[in-house]
GROMACS .gro file of C-alpha atoms in nm:
model
  355
    1MET     CA    1   0.000   0.000   0.000
    2ARG     CA    2   0.282   0.237   0.087
    3ARG     CA    3   0.444   0.161  -0.247
    4VAL     CA    4   0.126   0.257  -0.438
    5LEU     CA    5   0.086   0.570  -0.230
    6GLY     CA    6   0.447   0.662  -0.302
    7PHE     CA    7   0.400   0.636  -0.677
    8VAL     CA    8   0.082   0.847  -0.651
    9LEU     CA    9   0.270   1.119  -0.458
   10VAL     CA   10   0.553   1.117  -0.712
   11GLY     CA   11   0.305   1.157  -0.996
   12LEU     CA   12   0.122   1.442  -0.825
   13GLY     CA   13   0.449   1.609  -0.728
   14VAL     CA   14   0.583   1.602  -1.083
   15ALA     CA   15   0.247   1.735  -1.208
   16LEU     CA   16   0.263   2.029  -0.965
   17LEU     CA   17   0.623   2.106  -1.063
   18THR     CA   18   0.523   2.102  -1.429
   19LEU     CA   19   0.217   2.316  -1.358
   20GLY     CA   20   0.430   2.575  -1.174
   21VAL     CA   21   0.666   2.604  -1.470
   22ALA     CA   22   0.378   2.615  -1.723
   23VAL     CA   23   0.193   2.888  -1.534
   24LYS     CA   24   0.498   3.114  -1.516
   25TYR     CA   25   0.647   3.056  -1.860
   26TRP     CA   26   0.339   2.976  -2.070
   27ALA     CA   27   0.022   3.117  -1.911
   28TYR     CA   28   0.163   3.440  -1.765
   29PRO     CA   29   0.323   3.569  -2.089
   30ARG     CA   30  -0.005   3.517  -2.272
   31ILE     CA   31  -0.206   3.706  -2.013
   32ALA     CA   32   0.037   3.991  -1.939
   33GLN     CA   33  -0.039   4.169  -2.267
   34VAL     CA   34  -0.228   4.481  -2.369
   35GLY     CA   35  -0.531   4.398  -2.578
   36ALA     CA   36  -0.585   4.548  -2.922
   37VAL     CA   37  -0.949   4.605  -2.824
   38TYR     CA   38  -0.979   4.873  -2.557
   39PRO     CA   39  -1.193   4.938  -2.374
   40THR     CA   40  -1.344   4.590  -2.388
   41GLN     CA   41  -1.713   4.522  -2.334
   42LYS     CA   42  -1.623   4.397  -1.986
   43ASP     CA   43  -1.452   4.730  -1.913
   44ILE     CA   44  -1.757   4.920  -2.034
   45ASP     CA   45  -2.000   4.703  -1.838
   46ALA     CA   46  -1.808   4.776  -1.517
   47LYS     CA   47  -1.941   5.135  -1.543
   48THR     CA   48  -1.653   5.292  -1.355
   49GLN     CA   49  -1.623   5.666  -1.301
   50PRO     CA   50  -1.466   5.802  -1.507
   51PRO     CA   51  -1.552   5.540  -1.771
   52ALA     CA   52  -1.292   5.292  -1.889
   53GLY     CA   53  -1.047   5.454  -2.128
   54THR     CA   54  -1.093   5.799  -1.976
   55VAL     CA   55  -0.851   5.995  -1.755
   56VAL     CA   56  -0.949   6.328  -1.603
   57SER     CA   57  -0.691   6.577  -1.474
   58ASN     CA   58  -0.758   6.913  -1.315
   59GLY     CA   59  -0.589   7.202  -1.141
   60SER     CA   60  -0.544   7.578  -1.131
   61ALA     CA   61  -0.333   7.750  -1.394
   62GLU     CA   62  -0.261   8.086  -1.551
   63VAL     CA   63  -0.388   8.053  -1.905
   64PHE     CA   64  -0.358   8.285  -2.207
   65ILE     CA   65  -0.717   8.298  -2.332
   66ALA     CA   66  -0.989   8.530  -2.456
   67VAL     CA   67  -1.338   8.435  -2.341
   68GLY     CA   68  -1.655   8.643  -2.357
   69ASP     CA   69  -1.596   9.005  -2.261
   70ASN     CA   70  -1.254   8.932  -2.115
   71PRO     CA   71  -0.962   9.068  -2.320
   72VAL     CA   72  -0.701   8.838  -2.465
   73GLY     CA   73  -0.440   8.769  -2.201
   74PRO     CA   74  -0.340   8.549  -1.908
   75GLN     CA   75  -0.609   8.461  -1.654
   76VAL     CA   76  -0.592   8.235  -1.347
   77VAL     CA   77  -0.860   7.972  -1.403
   78ASP     CA   78  -0.954   7.615  -1.314
   79VAL     CA   79  -0.843   7.386  -1.597
   80VAL     CA   80  -0.974   7.037  -1.679
   81SER     CA   81  -0.791   6.798  -1.910
   82THR     CA   82  -0.978   6.489  -2.031
   83ARG     CA   83  -0.804   6.205  -2.215
   84THR     CA   84  -1.006   5.936  -2.395
   85VAL     CA   85  -0.853   5.623  -2.548
   86GLN     CA   86  -0.996   5.387  -2.811
   87GLY     CA   87  -0.823   5.078  -2.949
   88ASP     CA   88  -0.826   5.006  -3.321
   89PRO     CA   89  -0.768   4.629  -3.365
   90LYS     CA   90  -0.772   4.652  -3.746
   91ALA     CA   91  -0.469   4.880  -3.734
   92ALA     CA   92  -0.273   4.650  -3.499
   93LYS     CA   93   0.004   4.426  -3.628
   94GLY     CA   94   0.192   4.134  -3.481
   95GLY     CA   95   0.269   4.188  -3.113
   96HIS     CA   96   0.182   4.556  -3.136
   97VAL     CA   97  -0.142   4.738  -3.066
   98TYR     CA   98  -0.281   5.061  -3.208
   99TRP     CA   99  -0.473   5.305  -2.991
  100GLU     CA  100  -0.604   5.650  -3.070
  101THR     CA  101  -0.625   5.907  -2.795
  102ARG     CA  102  -0.772   6.255  -2.765
  103VAL     CA  103  -0.694   6.511  -2.496
  104ASP     CA  104  -0.929   6.808  -2.453
  105THR     CA  105  -0.809   7.092  -2.231
  106SER     CA  106  -1.088   7.322  -2.123
  107VAL     CA  107  -1.184   7.597  -1.880
  108PRO     CA  108  -1.537   7.491  -1.780
  109ASP     CA  109  -1.615   7.815  -1.593
  110LYS     CA  110  -1.543   8.018  -1.906
  111SER     CA  111  -1.653   7.803  -2.198
  112ALA     CA  112  -1.774   7.454  -2.285
  113ASP     CA  113  -1.539   7.446  -2.585
  114PRO     CA  114  -1.183   7.319  -2.535
  115ILE     CA  115  -0.905   7.576  -2.550
  116ASN     CA  116  -0.680   7.307  -2.695
  117ARG     CA  117  -0.718   6.958  -2.840
  118THR     CA  118  -0.452   6.698  -2.906
  119VAL     CA  119  -0.528   6.385  -3.108
  120GLU     CA  120  -0.275   6.105  -3.151
  121GLY     CA  121  -0.249   5.764  -3.314
  122LEU     CA  122  -0.015   5.535  -3.120
  123CYS     CA  123   0.147   5.206  -3.212
  124PHE     CA  124   0.319   5.030  -2.922
  125ASP     CA  125   0.441   4.690  -2.803
  126ASN     CA  126   0.173   4.502  -2.612
  127VAL     CA  127   0.417   4.390  -2.338
  128THR     CA  128   0.688   4.654  -2.300
  129GLY     CA  129   0.472   4.956  -2.388
  130GLU     CA  130   0.753   5.085  -2.613
  131GLN     CA  131   0.623   5.286  -2.906
  132GLN     CA  132   0.661   5.134  -3.252
  133SER     CA  133   0.607   5.244  -3.611
  134ASP     CA  134   0.508   4.926  -3.797
  135CYS     CA  135   0.134   4.900  -3.731
  136PHE     CA  136  -0.092   4.896  -4.036
  137LYS     CA  137  -0.187   5.253  -3.949
  138LYS     CA  138   0.097   5.500  -3.898
  139PRO     CA  139   0.130   5.694  -3.573
  140TYR     CA  140   0.040   6.061  -3.596
  141TYR     CA  141  -0.002   6.376  -3.388
  142GLN     CA  142  -0.248   6.666  -3.420
  143THR     CA  143  -0.283   6.971  -3.200
  144GLY     CA  144  -0.465   7.304  -3.182
  145PRO     CA  145  -0.819   7.409  -3.085
  146ASP     CA  146  -0.954   7.199  -3.372
  147ALA     CA  147  -0.659   6.954  -3.392
  148SER     CA  148  -0.603   7.034  -3.758
  149SER     CA  149  -0.223   7.047  -3.787
  150ARG     CA  150  -0.096   6.694  -3.841
  151LYS     CA  151   0.256   6.565  -3.777
  152ASN     CA  152   0.422   6.224  -3.794
  153PRO     CA  153   0.696   6.233  -3.530
  154ASP     CA  154   0.951   5.959  -3.479
  155ARG     CA  155   0.807   5.834  -3.151
  156ARG     CA  156   1.026   5.674  -2.884
  157GLY     CA  157   0.991   5.539  -2.532
  158VAL     CA  158   0.684   5.443  -2.331
  159TYR     CA  159   0.380   5.668  -2.318
  160LEU     CA  160   0.035   5.542  -2.219
  161LYS     CA  161   0.173   5.274  -1.988
  162PHE     CA  162   0.494   5.125  -1.855
  163PRO     CA  163   0.604   4.761  -1.912
  164PHE     CA  164   0.444   4.470  -1.734
  165GLY     CA  165   0.682   4.403  -1.447
  166THR     CA  166   0.804   4.764  -1.427
  167ARG     CA  167   1.139   4.788  -1.248
  168PRO     CA  168   1.266   5.066  -1.020
  169THR     CA  169   1.494   5.218  -1.283
  170SER     CA  170   1.480   5.488  -1.550
  171TYR     CA  171   1.266   5.477  -1.865
  172GLN     CA  172   1.241   5.698  -2.172
  173PHE     CA  173   0.893   5.855  -2.161
  174TRP     CA  174   0.739   6.034  -2.457
  175ASP     CA  175   0.637   6.399  -2.430
  176SER     CA  176   0.383   6.493  -2.696
  177ALA     CA  177   0.413   6.870  -2.655
  178SER     CA  178   0.783   6.879  -2.742
  179GLY     CA  179   0.776   6.573  -2.968
  180ALA     CA  180   1.063   6.396  -2.793
  181ALA     CA  181   1.132   6.133  -2.527
  182TYR     CA  182   1.301   6.227  -2.200
  183GLN     CA  183   1.418   6.016  -1.910
  184ALA     CA  184   1.164   5.937  -1.641
  185ARG     CA  185   1.375   5.859  -1.335
  186TYR     CA  186   1.266   5.629  -1.053
  187VAL     CA  187   1.272   5.826  -0.728
  188ALA     CA  188   1.075   5.629  -0.465
  189THR     CA  189   0.842   5.343  -0.379
  190GLU     CA  190   0.518   5.469  -0.226
  191GLU     CA  191   0.161   5.364  -0.158
  192ILE     CA  192  -0.158   5.515  -0.293
  193GLN     CA  193  -0.467   5.401  -0.103
  194GLY     CA  194  -0.282   5.086   0.002
  195LEU     CA  195  -0.152   5.003  -0.347
  196LYS     CA  196   0.225   4.981  -0.398
  197VAL     CA  197   0.349   5.215  -0.671
  198TYR     CA  198   0.680   5.329  -0.816
  199LYS     CA  199   0.722   5.704  -0.841
  200PHE     CA  200   0.896   5.842  -1.151
  201GLU     CA  201   0.996   6.198  -1.225
  202GLN     CA  202   1.064   6.349  -1.567
  203LYS     CA  203   1.214   6.693  -1.615
  204ILE     CA  204   1.175   6.851  -1.959
  205PRO     CA  205   1.416   7.138  -2.018
  206ASP     CA  206   1.305   7.469  -2.162
  207VAL     CA  207   1.245   7.421  -2.537
  208SER     CA  208   1.079   7.610  -2.819
  209LEU     CA  209   0.751   7.477  -2.959
  210GLY     CA  210   0.735   7.723  -3.246
  211GLN     CA  211   0.589   8.070  -3.292
  212GLN     CA  212   0.249   8.235  -3.267
  213GLN     CA  213   0.096   8.567  -3.363
  214VAL     CA  214  -0.015   8.760  -3.052
  215PRO     CA  215  -0.151   9.110  -2.976
  216GLY     CA  216   0.143   9.350  -2.981
  217ALA     CA  217  -0.005   9.556  -2.697
  218LEU     CA  218   0.062   9.270  -2.456
  219PHE     CA  219   0.429   9.260  -2.548
  220GLY     CA  220   0.543   9.618  -2.507
  221GLY     CA  221   0.363   9.769  -2.805
  222ALA     CA  222   0.114  10.054  -2.818
  223PRO     CA  223  -0.258   9.974  -2.774
  224ASP     CA  224  -0.310  10.002  -3.147
  225SER     CA  225   0.011   9.821  -3.242
  226THR     CA  226   0.010   9.537  -3.490
  227ALA     CA  227   0.042   9.174  -3.392
  228ALA     CA  228   0.375   9.051  -3.265
  229THR     CA  229   0.540   8.717  -3.335
  230ALA     CA  230   0.600   8.538  -3.006
  231ASP     CA  231   0.818   8.237  -2.938
  232ILE     CA  232   0.633   7.959  -2.755
  233ARG     CA  233   0.857   7.831  -2.474
  234TYR     CA  234   0.781   7.509  -2.287
  235ALA     CA  235   0.914   7.326  -1.982
  236ASN     CA  236   0.755   7.061  -1.764
  237VAL     CA  237   0.808   6.849  -1.456
  238ARG     CA  238   0.604   6.531  -1.493
  239THR     CA  239   0.552   6.292  -1.202
  240LEU     CA  240   0.409   5.946  -1.257
  241TRP     CA  241   0.299   5.686  -1.001
  242VAL     CA  242   0.307   5.342  -1.164
  243GLU     CA  243   0.175   5.008  -1.040
  244PRO     CA  244   0.474   4.780  -1.116
  245GLU     CA  245   0.296   4.449  -1.186
  246THR     CA  246   0.072   4.590  -1.459
  247GLY     CA  247   0.274   4.896  -1.560
  248ALA     CA  248  -0.045   5.104  -1.534
  249ILE     CA  249  -0.015   5.473  -1.449
  250ILE     CA  250  -0.224   5.516  -1.133
  251LYS     CA  251  -0.164   5.888  -1.093
  252GLY     CA  252  -0.001   6.155  -1.306
  253GLN     CA  253   0.091   6.517  -1.242
  254GLU     CA  254   0.237   6.788  -1.462
  255GLN     CA  255   0.387   7.120  -1.360
  256GLN     CA  256   0.359   7.288  -1.697
  257ASP     CA  257   0.531   7.612  -1.787
  258ARG     CA  258   0.426   7.736  -2.132
  259ARG     CA  259   0.512   8.096  -2.207
  260LEU     CA  260   0.491   8.344  -2.493
  261VAL     CA  261   0.807   8.551  -2.539
  262ALA     CA  262   0.827   8.855  -2.769
  263ASN     CA  263   1.012   9.187  -2.760
  264GLY     CA  264   1.178   9.086  -2.434
  265VAL     CA  265   0.840   9.038  -2.264
  266THR     CA  266   0.721   8.704  -2.124
  267VAL     CA  267   0.351   8.627  -2.085
  268PRO     CA  268   0.214   8.300  -1.939
  269MET     CA  269   0.039   8.077  -2.189
  270LEU     CA  270  -0.038   7.787  -1.954
  271VAL     CA  271   0.148   7.790  -1.625
  272GLY     CA  272   0.024   7.570  -1.343
  273THR     CA  273  -0.009   7.219  -1.202
  274LEU     CA  274  -0.254   6.961  -1.337
  275ALA     CA  275  -0.299   6.620  -1.175
  276TYR     CA  276  -0.529   6.319  -1.207
  277SER     CA  277  -0.859   6.387  -1.033
  278ASP     CA  278  -0.926   6.210  -0.704
  279GLN     CA  279  -1.198   5.998  -0.865
  280THR     CA  280  -0.967   5.895  -1.149
  281VAL     CA  281  -0.701   5.784  -0.899
  282LYS     CA  282  -0.957   5.598  -0.688
  283THR     CA  283  -1.089   5.409  -0.990
  284ASN     CA  284  -0.737   5.328  -1.112
  285VAL     CA  285  -0.648   5.185  -0.771
  286GLU     CA  286  -0.960   4.967  -0.762
  287VAL     CA  287  -0.915   4.830  -1.113
  288GLN     CA  288  -0.539   4.782  -1.110
  289SER     CA  289  -0.528   4.631  -0.760
  290ALA     CA  290  -0.733   4.338  -0.889
  291ASN     CA  291  -0.527   4.311  -1.209
  292ALA     CA  292  -0.199   4.325  -1.018
  293ALA     CA  293  -0.311   4.055  -0.775
  294SER     CA  294  -0.403   3.820  -1.062
  295LEU     CA  295  -0.075   3.876  -1.244
  296HIS     CA  296   0.130   3.834  -0.925
  297MET     CA  297  -0.047   3.506  -0.855
  298LEU     CA  298   0.044   3.376  -1.202
  299ARG     CA  299   0.399   3.508  -1.201
  300VAL     CA  300   0.500   3.437  -0.839
  301THR     CA  301   0.249   3.270  -0.606
  302LEU     CA  302   0.135   2.968  -0.810
  303PRO     CA  303   0.482   2.884  -0.948
  304ALA     CA  304   0.639   2.917  -0.603
  305TRP     CA  305   0.383   2.710  -0.416
  306GLY     CA  306   0.357   2.460  -0.699
  307SER     CA  307   0.733   2.412  -0.695
  308VAL     CA  308   0.757   2.379  -0.316
  309ILE     CA  309   0.460   2.147  -0.271
  310GLY     CA  310   0.548   1.952  -0.585
  311PHE     CA  311   0.906   1.901  -0.466
  312LEU     CA  312   0.794   1.788  -0.119
  313MET     CA  313   0.535   1.549  -0.262
  314THR     CA  314   0.787   1.405  -0.507
  315MET     CA  315   1.051   1.353  -0.235
  316GLY     CA  316   0.788   1.206  -0.001
  317GLY     CA  317   0.669   0.968  -0.270
  318VAL     CA  318   1.025   0.857  -0.351
  319ALA     CA  319   1.087   0.796   0.018
  320LEU     CA  320   0.773   0.584   0.051
  321VAL     CA  321   0.865   0.378  -0.256
  322PHE     CA  322   1.220   0.329  -0.124
  323LEU     CA  323   1.108   0.232   0.225
  324SER     CA  324   0.847  -0.002   0.084
  325GLY     CA  325   1.111  -0.179  -0.123
  326THR     CA  326   1.348  -0.205   0.173
  327GLY     CA  327   1.076  -0.360   0.389
  328ARG     CA  328   0.998  -0.622   0.123
  329ARG     CA  329   1.366  -0.720   0.095
  330ARG     CA  330   1.401  -0.760   0.472
  331ALA     CA  331   1.092  -0.978   0.483
  332GLY     CA  332   1.236  -1.198   0.208
  333ARG     CA  333   1.565  -1.253   0.395
  334ALA     CA  334   1.377  -1.351   0.711
  335ASP     CA  335   1.183  -1.621   0.523
  336ASP     CA  336   1.508  -1.777   0.386
  337ALA     CA  337   1.688  -1.801   0.721
  338GLY     CA  338   1.510  -2.126   0.847
  339PRO     CA  339   1.386  -2.192   1.206
  340ASP     CA  340   1.565  -2.026   1.494
  341SER     CA  341   1.560  -2.355   1.705
  342VAL     CA  342   1.501  -2.731   1.657
  343ASP     CA  343   1.254  -2.927   1.869
  344LEU     CA  344   1.432  -3.256   1.963
  345ARG     CA  345   1.144  -3.404   2.150
  346GLY     CA  346   1.055  -3.642   1.870
  347VAL     CA  347   1.412  -3.768   1.810
  348PRO     CA  348   1.478  -4.130   1.946
  349ALA     CA  349   1.740  -4.153   2.221
  350SER     CA  350   2.067  -4.329   2.134
  351ALA     CA  351   2.151  -4.670   2.280
  352ASP     CA  352   2.417  -4.515   2.501
  353ASP     CA  353   2.150  -4.305   2.665
  354VAL     CA  354   1.943  -4.611   2.766
  355ARG     CA  355   2.061  -4.747   3.089
   0.00000   0.00000   0.00000
């Protein structure tokens, strides 16, 4: 019986060892991927706020606008930035996915219309998040109040998300405004609402974004002066809090510094801090906590426990088989040894013993 039980334990142990390896090296890589369809019907049915595929940022900033009876010029206002993402599976190719995203920046207290809109088509690797250029549809970039000026920049680095299994190191992160990738440096491990996150910081140096015609009166000219040509200057400090298992950005913050410079005069264009809204962060934590737990179970927990339990069961089974064999051999030797003593009561006495 022990021999049969030993073989059963060996079989189960080997099965668990094999399962642990299969989960980590076969199942996990197939699950830890970004889908070409996003948001999925499951995401939509969850009815999160904001909805799946939407990120809302807000904050106070000094913005160069002209609304209603207000003259053209900088005004301190509450700004809301809303990003929406939609996957395009027909444009995906190979291990890459294609998503289109739109960011509307608005001043709700002043106008329902956005003061700026940015529309982008993004091709990126479904595991590393690194931007690519070989999807069926080419990446592009549009900006302006009506997003009419189209560019095709040579995109680099990660953008919408970090890699699955993000490490505490530096990554190249794309900045759409300047059309270049800059280093996002790991600075700390923190927690947001109980969820472990890596904090990254990206500093974008002061660069020129081009030129724009502006009222000359705001840049040292007379009230009736003609328009002046201003240089658009841009700098930014971007902070990102990333859940490492999924690579999802849980919270983002930008300290933007966009300025118009002409005739030695500098006027704010958009200067202020925008960050993910509290509700956006809360929803991200809820969704990504569950995703991270599932991925960690596949990558670490199941392989580890499967290996440990499988090894112990295999060794236990081998021991039972060995001990069972040893017992059988000992029993066989005992049967071959003959009787331990001879009963002489039935043996006739010799003649010398008869007196």
